[in-house]
XYZ file of N, CA and C in Angstrom:
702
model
N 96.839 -122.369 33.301
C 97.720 -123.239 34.091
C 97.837 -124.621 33.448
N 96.565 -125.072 33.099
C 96.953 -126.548 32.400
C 97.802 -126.443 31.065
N 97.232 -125.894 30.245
C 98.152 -125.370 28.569
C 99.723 -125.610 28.973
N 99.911 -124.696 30.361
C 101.361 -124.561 30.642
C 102.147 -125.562 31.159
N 101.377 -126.573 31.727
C 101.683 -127.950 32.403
C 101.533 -128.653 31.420
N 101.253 -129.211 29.954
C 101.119 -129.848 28.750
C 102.379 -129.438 28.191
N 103.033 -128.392 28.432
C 104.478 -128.044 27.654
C 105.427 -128.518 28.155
N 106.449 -128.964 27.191
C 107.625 -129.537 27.437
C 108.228 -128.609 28.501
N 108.347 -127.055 28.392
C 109.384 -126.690 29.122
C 108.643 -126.366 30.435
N 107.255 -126.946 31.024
C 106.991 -127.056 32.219
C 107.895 -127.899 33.180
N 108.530 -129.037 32.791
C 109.286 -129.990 33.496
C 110.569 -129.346 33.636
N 111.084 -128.883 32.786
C 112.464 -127.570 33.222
C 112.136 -126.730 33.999
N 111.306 -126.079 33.866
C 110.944 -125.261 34.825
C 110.541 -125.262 36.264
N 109.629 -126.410 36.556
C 109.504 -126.828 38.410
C 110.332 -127.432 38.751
N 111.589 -128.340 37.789
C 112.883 -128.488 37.667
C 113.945 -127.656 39.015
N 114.348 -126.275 37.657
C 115.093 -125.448 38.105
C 114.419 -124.425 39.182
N 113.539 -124.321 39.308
C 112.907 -123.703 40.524
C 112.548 -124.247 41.664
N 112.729 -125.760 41.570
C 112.945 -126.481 42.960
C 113.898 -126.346 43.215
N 114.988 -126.649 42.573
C 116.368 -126.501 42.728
C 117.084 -125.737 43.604
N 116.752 -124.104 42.527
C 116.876 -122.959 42.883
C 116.596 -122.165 44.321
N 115.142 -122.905 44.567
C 114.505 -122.378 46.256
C 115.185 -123.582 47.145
N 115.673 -124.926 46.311
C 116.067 -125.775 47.775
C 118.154 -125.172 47.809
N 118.523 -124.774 46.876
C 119.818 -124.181 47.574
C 119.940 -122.755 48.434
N 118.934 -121.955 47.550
C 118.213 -120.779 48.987
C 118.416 -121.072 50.173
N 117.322 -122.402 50.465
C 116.614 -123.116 51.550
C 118.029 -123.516 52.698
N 119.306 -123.912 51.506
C 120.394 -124.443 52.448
C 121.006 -123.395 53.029
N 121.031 -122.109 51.953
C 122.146 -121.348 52.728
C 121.665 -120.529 53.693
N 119.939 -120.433 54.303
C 119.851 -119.876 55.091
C 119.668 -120.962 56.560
N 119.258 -122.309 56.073
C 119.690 -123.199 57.374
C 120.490 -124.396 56.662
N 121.561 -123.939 57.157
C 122.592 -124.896 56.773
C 122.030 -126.537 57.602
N 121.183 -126.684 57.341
C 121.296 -128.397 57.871
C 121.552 -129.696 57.420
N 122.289 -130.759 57.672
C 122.384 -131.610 56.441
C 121.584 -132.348 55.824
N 120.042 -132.851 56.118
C 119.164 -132.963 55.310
C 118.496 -131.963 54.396
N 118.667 -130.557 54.728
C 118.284 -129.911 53.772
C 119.286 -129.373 52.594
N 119.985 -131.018 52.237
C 120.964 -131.232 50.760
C 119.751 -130.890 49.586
N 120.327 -129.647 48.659
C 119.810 -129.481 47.684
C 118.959 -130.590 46.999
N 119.396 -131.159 46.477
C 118.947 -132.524 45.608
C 117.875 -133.185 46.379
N 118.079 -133.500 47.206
C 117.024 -133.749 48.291
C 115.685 -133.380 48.561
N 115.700 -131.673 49.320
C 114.911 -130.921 48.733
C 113.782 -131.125 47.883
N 115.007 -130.609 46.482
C 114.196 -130.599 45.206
C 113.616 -131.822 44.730
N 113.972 -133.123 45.124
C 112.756 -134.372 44.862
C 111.694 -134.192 45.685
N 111.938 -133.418 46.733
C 110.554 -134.017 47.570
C 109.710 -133.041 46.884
N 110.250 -131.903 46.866
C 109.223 -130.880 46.674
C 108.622 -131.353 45.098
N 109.285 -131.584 44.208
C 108.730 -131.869 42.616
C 107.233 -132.900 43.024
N 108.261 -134.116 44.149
C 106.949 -135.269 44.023
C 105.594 -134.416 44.448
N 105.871 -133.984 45.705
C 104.657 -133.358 46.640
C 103.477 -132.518 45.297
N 104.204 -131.560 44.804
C 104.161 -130.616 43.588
C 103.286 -131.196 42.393
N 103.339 -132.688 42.357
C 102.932 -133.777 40.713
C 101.999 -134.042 41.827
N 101.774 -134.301 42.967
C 100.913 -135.129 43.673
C 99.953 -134.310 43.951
N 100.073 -133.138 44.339
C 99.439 -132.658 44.914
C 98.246 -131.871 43.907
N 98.819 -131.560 42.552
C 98.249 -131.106 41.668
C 97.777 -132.080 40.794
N 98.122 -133.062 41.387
C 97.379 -134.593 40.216
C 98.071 -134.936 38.722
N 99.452 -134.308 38.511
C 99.951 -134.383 37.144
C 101.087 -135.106 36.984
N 100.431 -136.576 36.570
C 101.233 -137.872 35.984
C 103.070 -137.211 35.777
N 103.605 -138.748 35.948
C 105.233 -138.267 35.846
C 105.676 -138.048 34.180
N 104.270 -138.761 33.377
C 105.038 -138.549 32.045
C 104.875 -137.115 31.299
N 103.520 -136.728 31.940
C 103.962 -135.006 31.990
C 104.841 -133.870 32.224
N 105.154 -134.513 33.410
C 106.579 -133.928 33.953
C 107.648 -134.267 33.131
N 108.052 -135.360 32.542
C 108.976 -135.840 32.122
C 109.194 -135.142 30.663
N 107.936 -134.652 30.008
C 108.508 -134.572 28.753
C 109.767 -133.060 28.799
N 109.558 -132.279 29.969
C 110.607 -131.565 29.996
C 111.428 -131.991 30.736
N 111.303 -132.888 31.668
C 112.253 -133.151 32.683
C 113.545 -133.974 32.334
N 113.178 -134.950 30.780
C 114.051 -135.442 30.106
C 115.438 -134.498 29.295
N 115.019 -133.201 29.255
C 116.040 -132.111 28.889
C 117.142 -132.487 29.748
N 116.501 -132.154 31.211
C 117.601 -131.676 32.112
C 118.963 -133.180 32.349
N 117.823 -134.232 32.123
C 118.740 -135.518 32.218
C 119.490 -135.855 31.037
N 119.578 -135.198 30.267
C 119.873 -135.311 28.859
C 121.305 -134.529 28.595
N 121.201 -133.507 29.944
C 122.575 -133.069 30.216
C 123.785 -133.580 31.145
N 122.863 -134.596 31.500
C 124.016 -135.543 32.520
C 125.059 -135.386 32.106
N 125.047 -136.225 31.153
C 126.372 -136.965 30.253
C 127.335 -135.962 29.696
N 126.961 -134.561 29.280
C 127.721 -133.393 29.183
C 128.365 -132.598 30.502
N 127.766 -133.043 31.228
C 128.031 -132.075 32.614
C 129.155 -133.225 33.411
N 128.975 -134.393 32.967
C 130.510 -134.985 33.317
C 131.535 -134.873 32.776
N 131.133 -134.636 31.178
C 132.474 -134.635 30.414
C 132.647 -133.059 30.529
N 132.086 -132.390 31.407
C 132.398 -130.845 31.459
C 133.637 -130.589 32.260
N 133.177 -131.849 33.349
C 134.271 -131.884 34.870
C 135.796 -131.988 34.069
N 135.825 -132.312 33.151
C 137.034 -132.854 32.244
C 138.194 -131.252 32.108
N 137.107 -130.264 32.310
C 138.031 -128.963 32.569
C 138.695 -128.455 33.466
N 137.945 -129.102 34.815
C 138.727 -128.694 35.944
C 139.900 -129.796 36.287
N 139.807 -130.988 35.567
C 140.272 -131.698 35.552
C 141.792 -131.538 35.068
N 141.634 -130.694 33.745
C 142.611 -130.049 32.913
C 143.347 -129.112 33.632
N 142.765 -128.478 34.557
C 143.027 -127.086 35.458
C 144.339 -127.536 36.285
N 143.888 -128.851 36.961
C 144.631 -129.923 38.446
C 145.809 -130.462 37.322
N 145.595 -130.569 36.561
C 146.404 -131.677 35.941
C 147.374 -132.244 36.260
N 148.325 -130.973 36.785
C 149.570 -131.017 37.302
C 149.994 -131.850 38.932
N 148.942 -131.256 40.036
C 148.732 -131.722 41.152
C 147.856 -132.811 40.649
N 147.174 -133.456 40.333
C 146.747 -135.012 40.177
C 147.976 -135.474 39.584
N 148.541 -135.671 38.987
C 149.509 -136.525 38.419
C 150.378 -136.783 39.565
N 150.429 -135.806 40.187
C 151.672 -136.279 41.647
C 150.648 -137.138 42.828
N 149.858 -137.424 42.695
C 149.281 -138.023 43.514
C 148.347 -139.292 42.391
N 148.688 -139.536 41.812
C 147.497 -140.512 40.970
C 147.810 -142.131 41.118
N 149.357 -142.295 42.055
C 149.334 -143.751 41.938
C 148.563 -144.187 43.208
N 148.564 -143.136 44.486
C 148.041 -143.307 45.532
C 146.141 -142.892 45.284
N 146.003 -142.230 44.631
C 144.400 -141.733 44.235
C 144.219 -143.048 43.130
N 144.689 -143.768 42.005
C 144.129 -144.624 42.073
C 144.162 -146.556 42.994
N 144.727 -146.242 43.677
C 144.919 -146.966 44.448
C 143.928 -147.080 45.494
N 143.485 -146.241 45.735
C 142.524 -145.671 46.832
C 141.108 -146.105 46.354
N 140.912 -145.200 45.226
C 139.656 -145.559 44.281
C 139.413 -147.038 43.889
N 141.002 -148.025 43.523
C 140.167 -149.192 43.319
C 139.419 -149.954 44.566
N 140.641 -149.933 46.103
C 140.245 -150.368 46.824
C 138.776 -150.116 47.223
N 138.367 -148.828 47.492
C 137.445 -148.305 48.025
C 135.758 -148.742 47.160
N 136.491 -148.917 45.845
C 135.355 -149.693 45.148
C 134.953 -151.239 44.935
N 135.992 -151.596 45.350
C 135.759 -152.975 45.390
C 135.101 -153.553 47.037
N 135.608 -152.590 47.807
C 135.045 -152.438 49.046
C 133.795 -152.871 49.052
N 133.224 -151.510 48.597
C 131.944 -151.300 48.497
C 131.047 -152.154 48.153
N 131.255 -153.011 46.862
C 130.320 -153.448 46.544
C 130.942 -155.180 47.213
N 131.853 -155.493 47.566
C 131.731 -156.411 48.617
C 131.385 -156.623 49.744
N 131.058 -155.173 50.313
C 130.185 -154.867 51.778
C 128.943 -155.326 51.748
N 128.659 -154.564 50.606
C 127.019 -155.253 50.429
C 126.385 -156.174 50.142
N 127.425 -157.105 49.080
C 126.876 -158.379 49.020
C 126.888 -159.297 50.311
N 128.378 -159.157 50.800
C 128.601 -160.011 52.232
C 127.545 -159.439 53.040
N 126.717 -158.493 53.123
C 125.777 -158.150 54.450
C 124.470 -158.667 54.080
N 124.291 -158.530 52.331
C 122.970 -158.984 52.327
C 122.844 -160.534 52.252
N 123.768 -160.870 51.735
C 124.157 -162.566 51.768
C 124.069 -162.987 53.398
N 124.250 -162.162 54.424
C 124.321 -162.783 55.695
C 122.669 -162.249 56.391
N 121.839 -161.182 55.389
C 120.645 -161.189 56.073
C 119.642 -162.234 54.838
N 120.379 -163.067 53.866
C 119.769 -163.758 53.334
C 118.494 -163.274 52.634
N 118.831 -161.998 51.717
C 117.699 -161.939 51.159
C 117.521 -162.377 49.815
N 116.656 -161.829 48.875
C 116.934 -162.942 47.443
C 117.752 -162.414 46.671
N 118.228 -163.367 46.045
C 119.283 -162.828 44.521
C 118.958 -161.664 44.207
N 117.989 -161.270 43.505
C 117.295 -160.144 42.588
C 118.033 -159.267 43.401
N 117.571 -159.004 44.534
C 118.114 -157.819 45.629
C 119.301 -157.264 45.822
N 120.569 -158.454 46.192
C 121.772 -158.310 45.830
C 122.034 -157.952 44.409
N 121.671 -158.497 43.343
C 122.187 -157.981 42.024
C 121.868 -156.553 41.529
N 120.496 -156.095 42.492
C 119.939 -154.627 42.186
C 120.676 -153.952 43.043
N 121.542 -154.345 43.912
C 122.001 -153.255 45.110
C 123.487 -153.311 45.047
N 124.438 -154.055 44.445
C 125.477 -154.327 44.232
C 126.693 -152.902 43.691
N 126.115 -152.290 42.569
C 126.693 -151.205 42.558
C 126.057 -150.343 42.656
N 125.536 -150.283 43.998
C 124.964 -148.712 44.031
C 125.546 -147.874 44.513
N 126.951 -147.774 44.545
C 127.833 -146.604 44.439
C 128.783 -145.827 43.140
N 127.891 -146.196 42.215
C 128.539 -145.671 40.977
C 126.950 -144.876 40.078
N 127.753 -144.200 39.420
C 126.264 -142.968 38.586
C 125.576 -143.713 38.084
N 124.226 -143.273 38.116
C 122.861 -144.151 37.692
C 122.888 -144.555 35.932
N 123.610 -143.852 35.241
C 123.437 -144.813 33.804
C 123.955 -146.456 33.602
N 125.602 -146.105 34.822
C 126.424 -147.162 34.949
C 125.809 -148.342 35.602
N 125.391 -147.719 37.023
C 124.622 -148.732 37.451
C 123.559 -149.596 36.998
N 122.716 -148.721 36.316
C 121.515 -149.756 35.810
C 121.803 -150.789 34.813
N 122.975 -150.399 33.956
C 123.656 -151.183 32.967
C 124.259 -152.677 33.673
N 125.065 -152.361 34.995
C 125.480 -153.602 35.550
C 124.184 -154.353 35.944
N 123.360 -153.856 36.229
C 122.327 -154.298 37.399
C 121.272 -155.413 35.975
N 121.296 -154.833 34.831
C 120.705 -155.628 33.585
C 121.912 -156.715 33.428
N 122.873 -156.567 33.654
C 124.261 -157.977 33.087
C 123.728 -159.029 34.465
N 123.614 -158.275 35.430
C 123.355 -159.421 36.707
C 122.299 -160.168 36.775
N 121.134 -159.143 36.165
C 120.161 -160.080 36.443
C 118.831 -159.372 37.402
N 119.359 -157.902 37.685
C 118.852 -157.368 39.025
C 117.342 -156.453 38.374
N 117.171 -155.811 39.381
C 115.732 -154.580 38.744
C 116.410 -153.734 38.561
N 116.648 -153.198 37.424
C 116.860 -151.822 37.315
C 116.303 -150.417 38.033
N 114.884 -150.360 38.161
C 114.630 -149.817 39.348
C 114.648 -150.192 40.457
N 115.042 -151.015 41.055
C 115.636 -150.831 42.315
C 116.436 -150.504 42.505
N 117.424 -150.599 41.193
C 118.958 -150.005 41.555
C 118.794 -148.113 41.327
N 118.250 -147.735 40.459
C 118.032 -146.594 40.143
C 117.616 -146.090 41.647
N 116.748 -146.194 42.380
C 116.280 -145.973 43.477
C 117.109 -145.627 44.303
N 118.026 -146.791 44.520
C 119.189 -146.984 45.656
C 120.275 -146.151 45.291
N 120.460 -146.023 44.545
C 121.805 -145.153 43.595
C 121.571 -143.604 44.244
N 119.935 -142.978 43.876
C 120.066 -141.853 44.177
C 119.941 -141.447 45.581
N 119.815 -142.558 46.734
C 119.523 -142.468 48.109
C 120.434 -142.401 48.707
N 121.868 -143.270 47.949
C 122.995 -143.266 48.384
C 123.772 -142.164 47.549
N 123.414 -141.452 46.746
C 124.189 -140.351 46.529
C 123.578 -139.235 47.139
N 122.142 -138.714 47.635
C 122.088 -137.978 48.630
C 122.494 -138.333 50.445
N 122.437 -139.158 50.425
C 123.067 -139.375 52.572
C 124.334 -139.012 51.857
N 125.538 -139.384 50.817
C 126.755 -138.982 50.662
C 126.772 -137.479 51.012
N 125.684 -136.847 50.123
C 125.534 -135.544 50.020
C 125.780 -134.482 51.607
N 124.712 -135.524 52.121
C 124.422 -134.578 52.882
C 125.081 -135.031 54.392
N 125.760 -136.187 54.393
C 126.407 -136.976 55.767
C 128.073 -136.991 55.541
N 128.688 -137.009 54.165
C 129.648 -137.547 54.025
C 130.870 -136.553 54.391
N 130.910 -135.239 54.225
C 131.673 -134.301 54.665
C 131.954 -134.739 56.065
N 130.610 -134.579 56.308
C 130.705 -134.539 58.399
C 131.228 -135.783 58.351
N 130.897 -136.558 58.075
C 131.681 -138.294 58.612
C 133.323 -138.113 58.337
N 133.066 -137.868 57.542
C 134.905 -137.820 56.898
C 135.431 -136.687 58.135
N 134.939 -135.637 58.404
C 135.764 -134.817 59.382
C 135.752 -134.963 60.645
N 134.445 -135.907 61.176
C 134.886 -136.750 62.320
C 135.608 -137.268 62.451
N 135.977 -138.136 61.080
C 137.097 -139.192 61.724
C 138.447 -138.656 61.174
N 138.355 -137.515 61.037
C 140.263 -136.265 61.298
C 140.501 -136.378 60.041
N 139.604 -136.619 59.015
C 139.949 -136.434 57.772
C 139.547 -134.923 57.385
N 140.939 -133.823 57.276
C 140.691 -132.796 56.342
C 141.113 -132.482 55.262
N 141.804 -133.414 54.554
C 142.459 -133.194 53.365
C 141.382 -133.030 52.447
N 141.348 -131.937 51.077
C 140.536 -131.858 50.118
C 140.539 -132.667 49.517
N 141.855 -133.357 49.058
C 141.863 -134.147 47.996
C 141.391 -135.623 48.718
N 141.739 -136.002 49.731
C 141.161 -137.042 50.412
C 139.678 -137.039 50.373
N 138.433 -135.600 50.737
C 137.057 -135.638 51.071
C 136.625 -135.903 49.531
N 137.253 -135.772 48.585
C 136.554 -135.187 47.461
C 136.850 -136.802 46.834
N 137.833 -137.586 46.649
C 138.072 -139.015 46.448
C 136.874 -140.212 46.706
N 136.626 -139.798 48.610
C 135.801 -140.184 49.422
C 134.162 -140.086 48.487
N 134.047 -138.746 48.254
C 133.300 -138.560 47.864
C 132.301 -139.012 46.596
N 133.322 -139.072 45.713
C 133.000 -139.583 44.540
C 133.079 -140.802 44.615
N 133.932 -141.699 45.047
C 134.065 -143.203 45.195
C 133.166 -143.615 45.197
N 132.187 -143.261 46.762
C 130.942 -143.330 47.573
C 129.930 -143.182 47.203
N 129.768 -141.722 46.486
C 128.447 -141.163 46.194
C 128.282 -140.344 44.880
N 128.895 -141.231 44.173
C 129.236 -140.646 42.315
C 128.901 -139.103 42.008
N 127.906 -138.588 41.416
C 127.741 -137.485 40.845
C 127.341 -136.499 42.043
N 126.145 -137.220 42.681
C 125.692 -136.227 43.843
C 126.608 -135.679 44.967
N 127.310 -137.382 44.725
C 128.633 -136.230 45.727
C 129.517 -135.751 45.991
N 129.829 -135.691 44.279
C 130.576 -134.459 43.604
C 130.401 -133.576 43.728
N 128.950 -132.881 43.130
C 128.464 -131.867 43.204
C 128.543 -131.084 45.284
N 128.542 -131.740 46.377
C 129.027 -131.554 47.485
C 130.197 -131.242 47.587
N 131.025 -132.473 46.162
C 132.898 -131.873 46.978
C 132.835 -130.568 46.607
N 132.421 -130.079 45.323
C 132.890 -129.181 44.747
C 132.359 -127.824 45.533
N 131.528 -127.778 46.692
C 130.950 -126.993 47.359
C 132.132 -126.782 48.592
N 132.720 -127.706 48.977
C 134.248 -127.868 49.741
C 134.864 -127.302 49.132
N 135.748 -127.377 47.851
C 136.491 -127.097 47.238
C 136.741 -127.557 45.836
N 137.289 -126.529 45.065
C 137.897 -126.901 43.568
C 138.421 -128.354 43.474
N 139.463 -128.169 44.118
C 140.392 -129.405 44.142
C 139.880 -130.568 44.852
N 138.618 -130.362 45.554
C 138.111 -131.382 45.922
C 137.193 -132.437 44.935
N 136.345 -130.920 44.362
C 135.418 -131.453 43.199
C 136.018 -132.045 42.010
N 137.433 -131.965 41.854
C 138.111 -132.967 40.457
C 138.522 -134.014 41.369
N 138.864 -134.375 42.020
C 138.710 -135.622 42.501
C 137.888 -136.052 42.709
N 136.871 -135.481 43.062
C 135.401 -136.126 42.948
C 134.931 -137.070 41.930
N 135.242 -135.750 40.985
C 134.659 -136.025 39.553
C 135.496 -137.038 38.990
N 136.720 -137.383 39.041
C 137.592 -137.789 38.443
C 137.403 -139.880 39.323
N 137.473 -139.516 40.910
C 136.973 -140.826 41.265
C 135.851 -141.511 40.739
N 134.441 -140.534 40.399
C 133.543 -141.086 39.950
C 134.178 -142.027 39.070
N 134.337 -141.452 38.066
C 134.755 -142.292 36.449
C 135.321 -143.523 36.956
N 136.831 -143.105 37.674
C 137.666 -144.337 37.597
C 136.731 -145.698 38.273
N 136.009 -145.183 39.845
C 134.838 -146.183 40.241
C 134.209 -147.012 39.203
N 133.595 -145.354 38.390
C 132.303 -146.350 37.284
C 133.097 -147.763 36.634
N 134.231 -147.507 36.073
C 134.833 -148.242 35.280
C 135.170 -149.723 36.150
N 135.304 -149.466 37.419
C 136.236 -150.133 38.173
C 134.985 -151.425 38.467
N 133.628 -150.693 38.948
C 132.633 -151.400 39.418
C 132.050 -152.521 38.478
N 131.483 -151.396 36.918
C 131.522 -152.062 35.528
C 132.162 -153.447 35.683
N 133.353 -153.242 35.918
C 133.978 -154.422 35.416
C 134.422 -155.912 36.368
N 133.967 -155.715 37.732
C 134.673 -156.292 38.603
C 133.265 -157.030 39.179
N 131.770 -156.116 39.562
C 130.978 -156.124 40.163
C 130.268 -157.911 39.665
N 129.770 -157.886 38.404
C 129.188 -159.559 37.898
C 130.449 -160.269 38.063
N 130.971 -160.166 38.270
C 132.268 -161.927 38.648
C 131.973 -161.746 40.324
N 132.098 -160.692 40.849
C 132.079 -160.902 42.534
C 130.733 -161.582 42.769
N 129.569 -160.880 42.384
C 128.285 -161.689 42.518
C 128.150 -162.966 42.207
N 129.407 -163.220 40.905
C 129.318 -164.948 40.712
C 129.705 -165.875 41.668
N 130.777 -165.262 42.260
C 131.665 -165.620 43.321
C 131.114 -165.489 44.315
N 130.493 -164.719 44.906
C 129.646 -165.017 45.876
C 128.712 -166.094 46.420
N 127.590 -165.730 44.846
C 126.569 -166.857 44.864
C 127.391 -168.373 44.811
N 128.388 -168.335 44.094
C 128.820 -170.098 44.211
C 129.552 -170.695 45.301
N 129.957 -169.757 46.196
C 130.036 -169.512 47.731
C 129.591 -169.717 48.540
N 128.587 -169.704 48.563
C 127.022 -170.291 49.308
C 126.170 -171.268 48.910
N 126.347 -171.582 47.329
C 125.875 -172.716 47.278
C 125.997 -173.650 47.542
């Protein structure tokens, strides 16, 4: 057992077999905390904890699987190819949607934490935490913020997307695919993509497709709003 926990492809492996038993886990009780992704962190931590084996153990395989991020977005680029036709008839209103909805966002949060007055660092680590964790941590180093804190927040807010955001959206009489799947990605970048696309095809390229335009949108907009903020209050 230890030999096998010293190997790289131990971390792929309690990986994809958390994974594997936490989407099991959903389709026999559909509940919305028991969102895949979800799941499978708790169970990995419990799993390293419980057996006493450091994260950089885990990691030397676990870095594989993250190593496919960046391919598994530019993968979405096919279904993307698929829509092509139906996105183009809708892309002045889909990006229209996407910028608002991102600029939203990360003005919600500064204006709320600016009004519970907590410190700089905090706001600059929490600012875009609605865009994918490479993007984010990148803004969160231009601001000034912790990178792990933002890393943290990124993936907390892409699982509640996961696992709340369908139902919210269809409470409030939203059933359009292409609308949940927009929502989705805007909100809750990769993780809650991987949700639209459990809705639907055509949901999951908008998903996928909002992510990006967000990432880009946040990237670029997010350090001037924080400037603007802070000199706002000063």
């Amino acid at each position: 057992m230890q030999e096998f926990i010293q190997l790289p492809i131990f971390g792929v492996f309690i990986s994809i077999i958390a994974f594997a038993g936490a989407r099991e886990l959903r389709k026999k009780f559909n509940y919305a905390l028991l969102t895949p992704v979800l799941v499978a962190i708790v169970f990995i931590i419990l799993f390293l904890f419980i057996f006493n084996i450091d994260f950089d153990t885990y990691n030397r395989g676990g870095k594989y699987i993250s190593f496919f991020l960046g391919p598994s977005v530019v993968a979405l680029g096919v279904f993307f190819y698929e829509k092509y036709e139906e996105v183009k008839q809708n892309l002045k209103v889909f990006l229209l949607s996407v910028a608002i909805g991102g600029i939203t966002g990360v003005l919600t949060v500064i204006i709320f934490l600016l009004l519970l007055k907590v410190p700089d660092f905090i706001i600059e680590s929490l600012a875009a935490k609605s865009v994918t964790t490479p993007i984010a941590i990148e803004i969160t180093k231009l601001t000034g913020g912790i990178p792990e804190i933002t890393a943290g927040i990124v993936i907390a807010v892409g699982i509640f997307g996961n696992a709340f955001g369908p139902f919210i959206l269809k409470k409030l009489g939203i059933k359009s695919k292409i609308a949940i799947g927009t929502a989705l990605g805007t909100a809750a970048h990769g993780i809650g993509t991987a949700r639209a696309f459990e809705e639907s095809k055509l949901a999951g390229v908008y998903s996928g497709l909002a992510m990006c335009v967000n990432g880009i949108i946040t990237a670029l907009i997010t350090p001037y709003l924080i400037q603007l903020s802070f000199w706002g209050v000063s």
